[in-house]
Amino acid sequence: MKRRTFIKLSAIGAAGMVLPLQLEAQAAESSLLWPSTLITPTADFYILQIGKPVEINAAHWRLAVTGLIEKPAAPLPLEDITAMDAVTTMRTLKCIGDAFGTEQMSNATWKGVRLRDVLQKFGVKAEAKVVVFRCADGYHTAIPLANAMRDETLLAYQMNGEPLPTEHGFPIRLLNPGHYGTKNPKWIVNIQLAVQHESYWEKRGWDAIAAVKLATAIGTPNEGEKIKAGTTYTVSGAAFDAGNHGGIKTVEVSVDYGQTWQEAEIWAKDTPLAWVLWKWEWQVPESAEPVEIYARATANDGLTQDEIGIEAEPVGATGYHTVDAEIVAS
C-alpha cells in the first residue's frame, strides 16, 4: 500500500456520546499514532458514490414509503422523522472495494431513528421480504426485512453532532450494521417493501450480502518509511469486524515475515460496530535492512485473519495488512 490518503483524526466530542477513558489517558502521545482518536472528523471521512453528490433542499424533500405496506400514507417530511425517538451511536463505515488497509474506512458518531419505527408507521405486509432504498442520485439497493427490523438499523440525519453534510447523504442515509457501504445508501428518497430486488452493485457482479470481513490496518509506518535503527518505534493502526464476529479480541504484529507474532495494545474502543485502535512498541534492530511489517486481528469468535486473504471483488477483502519499510542507520 502506497503513501496513505489515510484519515487524519482529531478529538471530537459528540452530543450524547461518551468517549472511552483510554482516549484521555493517551492524549499526550496520540500525535504519534495513526489514527489518533476514534472519531474521524467529518471533513476527512471517506466519500464514495456512483456519481456526483446530490444537493437536496430539506424544505422540499420527502421520504416516500411504498410497496407492500398496509397503511399507505403521505411521504414524510424531515421534521416528522427528526421528531421521532432518536438514537445516538458510534459506527464505522467501510467500502467493499477497499483493499487491505484503511483508505476507505472511517468512524463517526451518528444520530437517527430506527428504520423499524418508520416502517411500522406504514405497516409491513406479510409477503414482504426485502426493503429497497432508492436514492436521489439513481442508486438503489436492498436489505433483508429482518435486517431492517433490528434495533441497530438506523436512518441517520446527524453526523458528529451536525446535520449530515451533502457528501454523506443529507438529509437521510441508512446505517445498516455489519455491512459494507454498498448497503448503507445516501440521499434516500423512497423506501419500498418488496419480495425481491436486484441492487445496483449486484447487477455489476458484487456480492448481494456485502457482510464486512475481518479487517486490520497499519497506520504507522507508511509504505517505504525509513525507521532509525536502535530506536523505539510505535507501530499503530485500526481493526474492525462490524460486529460480525463478536468484535475484535486481539491484534498482533510481526516483523519477521509471520514467524512470530507480538500482541499489540488495543488502546481505544467503543461498540463492536466501531473500529478499535491499536499500537505496538517496536524495539527496532541495530542493523540497517529492509523490513516487512504484518498486522492481523483475531475476533471474539476465534476467527484469525489469514496471510493469503481474499481480494476485494466481489465480497470484500480480508487478510494480513503488510507495509514495507526500511531500517536505516541512526
XYZ file of C-alpha atoms in Angstrom:
330
model
C 0.000 0.000 0.000
C 1.493 3.352 -1.048
C 1.611 6.547 0.993
C -1.854 6.750 2.511
C -4.515 9.318 1.920
C -5.421 7.947 5.342
C -7.860 9.742 7.578
C -6.189 12.279 9.861
C -8.037 12.261 13.115
C -8.550 14.726 15.928
C -10.590 14.574 19.083
C -14.260 15.321 18.565
C -16.968 15.110 21.170
C -20.499 14.365 20.027
C -23.691 15.057 21.921
C -24.854 12.007 23.791
C -21.629 10.048 23.194
C -19.160 9.253 25.969
C -15.700 8.577 24.589
C -13.598 5.814 26.161
C -11.340 6.706 29.069
C -8.407 5.274 27.136
C -8.523 8.329 24.885
C -7.970 10.739 27.762
C -5.137 8.673 29.175
C -3.345 8.563 25.827
C -3.957 12.139 24.705
C -0.351 13.249 25.201
C 1.025 10.642 22.810
C -1.843 10.430 20.336
C 0.055 12.513 17.784
C 2.436 9.553 17.405
C -0.396 7.242 16.394
C -2.389 6.960 13.201
C -5.358 7.073 13.627
C -5.016 9.117 16.779
C -8.618 9.128 18.067
C -11.680 7.002 17.496
C -13.713 9.588 15.620
C -12.897 10.704 12.086
C -13.507 14.422 11.517
C -16.374 14.801 9.087
C -14.166 16.636 6.578
C -11.818 13.622 6.442
C -14.449 10.875 6.313
C -14.133 8.877 3.104
C -16.591 9.728 0.314
C -17.780 7.380 -2.421
C -20.867 7.291 -4.612
C -21.829 6.351 -8.179
C -21.869 9.964 -9.396
C -21.715 13.468 -8.004
C -23.120 14.290 -4.542
C -26.747 15.407 -4.704
C -27.771 18.794 -3.298
C -31.181 18.412 -1.633
C -33.377 21.189 -0.237
C -34.670 19.884 3.092
C -37.819 22.007 2.860
C -38.844 20.224 -0.338
C -37.542 16.730 0.469
C -39.968 13.967 1.388
C -39.433 10.285 2.218
C -41.939 8.071 0.428
C -42.635 4.591 1.830
C -44.296 2.372 -0.770
C -44.744 -1.195 -1.949
C -46.060 -3.974 0.269
C -47.417 -1.756 3.039
C -50.709 -1.974 4.915
C -51.313 1.723 5.600
C -50.400 3.900 2.608
C -49.827 7.487 3.680
C -48.298 10.739 2.513
C -44.491 10.928 2.277
C -42.745 12.062 5.455
C -41.048 15.472 5.720
C -37.739 15.650 7.548
C -39.289 17.257 10.634
C -41.584 14.249 11.115
C -38.567 11.955 11.161
C -36.439 14.076 13.493
C -39.396 14.302 15.901
C -39.322 10.531 16.424
C -37.378 8.808 19.230
C -33.698 9.169 18.359
C -30.605 7.019 18.844
C -27.001 8.277 19.039
C -24.291 5.739 18.314
C -20.755 5.286 17.033
C -20.334 3.399 13.754
C -17.537 2.660 11.309
C -18.256 2.504 7.590
C -16.042 0.629 5.131
C -16.128 0.324 1.349
C -16.458 -3.180 -0.119
C -13.875 -2.255 -2.760
C -11.205 -1.273 -0.219
C -8.140 -3.475 -0.468
C -6.030 -4.422 2.567
C -5.653 -1.289 4.644
C -7.950 1.584 5.536
C -8.111 4.196 2.803
C -11.881 3.771 2.585
C -12.796 3.158 6.207
C -13.835 5.882 8.663
C -15.604 6.210 12.002
C -18.163 8.746 13.271
C -20.946 9.304 15.750
C -24.405 9.319 14.230
C -27.892 10.312 15.325
C -31.043 8.985 13.752
C -34.203 6.957 14.147
C -34.743 3.226 13.952
C -35.802 2.192 10.473
C -38.218 -0.219 12.115
C -40.115 2.677 13.705
C -40.594 4.319 10.317
C -41.748 1.095 8.661
C -44.232 0.398 11.430
C -45.971 3.703 10.714
C -46.949 2.275 7.339
C -47.351 -1.382 8.303
C -45.454 -4.194 6.578
C -47.381 -6.848 4.679
C -46.565 -10.477 5.464
C -45.303 -11.207 1.952
C -42.580 -8.514 2.111
C -39.072 -9.995 2.207
C -36.753 -7.087 1.416
C -36.577 -3.338 1.942
C -35.471 -1.395 -1.137
C -33.842 2.037 -0.916
C -33.988 4.376 -3.896
C -31.750 7.404 -3.818
C -31.688 10.833 -5.429
C -28.527 10.012 -7.421
C -30.124 6.966 -9.073
C -28.519 4.453 -6.737
C -30.645 1.635 -5.361
C -30.021 -1.263 -3.016
C -31.967 -3.638 -0.783
C -31.542 -5.365 2.562
C -33.480 -8.279 4.074
C -36.545 -7.243 6.059
C -35.084 -8.992 9.120
C -32.068 -6.668 8.966
C -34.284 -3.630 8.589
C -36.199 -4.503 11.762
C -33.117 -4.699 14.013
C -32.661 -2.161 16.808
C -29.310 -1.133 15.318
C -30.534 -0.307 11.797
C -30.982 3.453 11.584
C -31.989 6.270 9.296
C -29.325 8.805 10.257
C -29.736 12.571 9.939
C -26.755 13.770 12.007
C -23.029 13.010 11.794
C -20.571 14.040 14.505
C -23.202 16.259 16.105
C -24.153 18.186 12.948
C -26.717 17.670 10.170
C -25.469 15.227 7.555
C -23.281 17.022 5.005
C -24.342 16.759 1.384
C -21.440 14.395 0.655
C -22.654 11.974 3.312
C -26.275 11.791 2.267
C -28.204 14.820 3.542
C -30.897 14.714 4.697
C -31.121 10.941 5.379
C -28.830 7.940 4.956
C -29.070 4.326 6.089
C -26.849 2.775 8.754
C -27.047 -0.983 8.233
C -24.645 -2.570 10.762
C -22.409 -5.425 9.694
C -22.412 -4.479 6.017
C -20.199 -2.544 3.626
C -21.034 0.917 2.324
C -22.943 -0.512 -0.640
C -25.683 -1.407 1.855
C -25.608 1.971 3.630
C -27.126 4.214 0.928
C -27.206 8.018 0.927
C -29.778 10.618 -0.259
C -32.704 8.238 0.285
C -35.977 9.423 -1.245
C -38.010 6.212 -1.371
C -38.245 3.085 0.781
C -40.105 0.220 -0.856
C -41.227 -3.059 0.699
C -40.864 -5.852 -1.864
C -40.499 -9.594 -2.355
C -37.111 -9.334 -4.060
C -34.789 -6.800 -5.680
C -31.546 -6.889 -7.661
C -29.477 -3.963 -6.456
C -27.173 -1.618 -8.370
C -23.896 -3.336 -7.490
C -25.275 -6.875 -7.625
C -26.107 -6.229 -11.283
C -22.406 -5.488 -11.734
C -21.169 -8.686 -10.108
C -20.685 -7.653 -6.493
C -21.918 -9.647 -3.514
C -25.582 -9.286 -2.559
C -24.944 -9.739 1.181
C -21.886 -7.451 1.466
C -21.051 -8.511 5.034
C -17.946 -6.785 6.400
C -14.912 -9.081 6.619
C -12.378 -9.027 9.453
C -10.027 -6.120 8.683
C -6.761 -4.817 10.113
C -4.854 -1.734 9.007
C -1.394 -0.386 9.723
C -1.475 3.404 10.024
C 2.173 3.872 11.017
C 4.644 3.356 9.480
C 3.820 4.434 5.956
C 4.829 2.386 2.942
C 8.535 2.931 2.293
C 9.124 4.854 5.526
C 12.690 4.979 6.843
C 12.919 3.985 10.513
C 16.030 4.670 12.582
C 17.911 1.622 13.819
C 18.168 1.068 17.570
C 15.156 3.231 18.422
C 11.690 2.509 19.770
C 9.036 2.946 17.100
C 5.259 2.856 17.619
C 3.505 0.710 15.035
C -0.184 1.645 15.102
C -3.450 1.227 13.281
C -7.077 0.123 13.424
C -9.057 -3.132 13.252
C -12.722 -3.755 12.525
C -15.225 -6.567 12.026
C -18.524 -4.617 12.192
C -19.655 -6.974 14.948
C -19.919 -9.900 12.525
C -17.529 -11.990 14.621
C -18.307 -10.518 18.029
C -15.838 -7.641 17.812
C -12.045 -7.503 17.869
C -10.328 -9.559 20.578
C -6.636 -9.073 19.754
C -4.340 -7.506 17.176
C -0.861 -8.909 16.534
C 2.183 -7.574 14.700
C 5.049 -9.466 13.062
C 8.364 -8.091 11.780
C 9.865 -11.469 10.787
C 7.582 -12.488 7.923
C 4.991 -14.036 10.212
C 7.329 -16.457 12.015
C 6.494 -14.878 15.374
C 3.740 -12.518 16.463
C 3.591 -9.886 19.199
C 0.284 -8.787 20.702
C -0.490 -5.102 20.269
C -2.277 -2.974 22.838
C -5.864 -2.055 21.976
C -5.827 1.435 23.415
C -9.222 2.785 22.325
C -12.542 1.151 21.503
C -16.299 1.637 21.779
C -19.008 -0.653 20.392
C -18.173 -3.700 18.205
C -19.860 -1.713 15.418
C -16.908 0.713 15.514
C -13.234 0.079 14.868
C -10.642 -0.420 17.609
C -7.314 1.413 17.673
C -4.114 -0.451 18.488
C -0.386 0.172 18.956
C 2.784 -1.858 19.461
C 6.109 -0.539 20.737
C 8.825 -1.971 18.485
C 12.424 -2.142 19.609
C 13.985 -1.571 16.210
C 17.082 -3.714 15.493
C 20.515 -2.102 15.277
C 21.172 -3.408 11.770
C 20.104 -1.435 8.711
C 17.890 -3.601 6.494
C 14.525 -3.746 4.740
C 11.600 -4.930 6.866
C 8.062 -6.089 6.216
C 5.572 -5.315 8.968
C 2.495 -7.538 9.157
C -0.672 -6.987 11.187
C -3.556 -9.366 11.781
C -6.636 -9.449 14.011
C -8.463 -12.156 15.908
C -12.162 -11.729 16.618
C -14.048 -12.732 19.737
C -15.451 -15.806 17.981
C -11.890 -17.084 17.422
C -11.520 -16.193 13.731
C -7.989 -15.028 12.851
C -7.059 -13.337 9.601
C -5.225 -15.407 7.027
C -1.983 -14.475 5.267
C -3.374 -15.418 1.863
C -6.558 -13.459 2.379
C -9.374 -12.636 -0.027
C -9.290 -9.885 -2.654
C -11.922 -7.152 -2.538
C -14.034 -8.166 -5.543
C -16.741 -9.407 -5.214
C -17.185 -9.976 -1.449
C -14.751 -7.584 0.290
C -11.100 -8.074 1.215
C -9.594 -9.725 4.268
C -6.056 -10.838 5.105
C -2.861 -9.549 6.687
C -2.070 -5.916 6.073
C 1.622 -5.537 5.238
C 3.824 -2.465 4.961
C 7.348 -2.402 3.528
C 9.707 -0.119 5.439
C 13.467 0.324 5.768
C 15.614 0.345 8.890
C 18.381 2.921 8.434
C 21.435 3.806 10.496
C 20.764 6.363 13.220
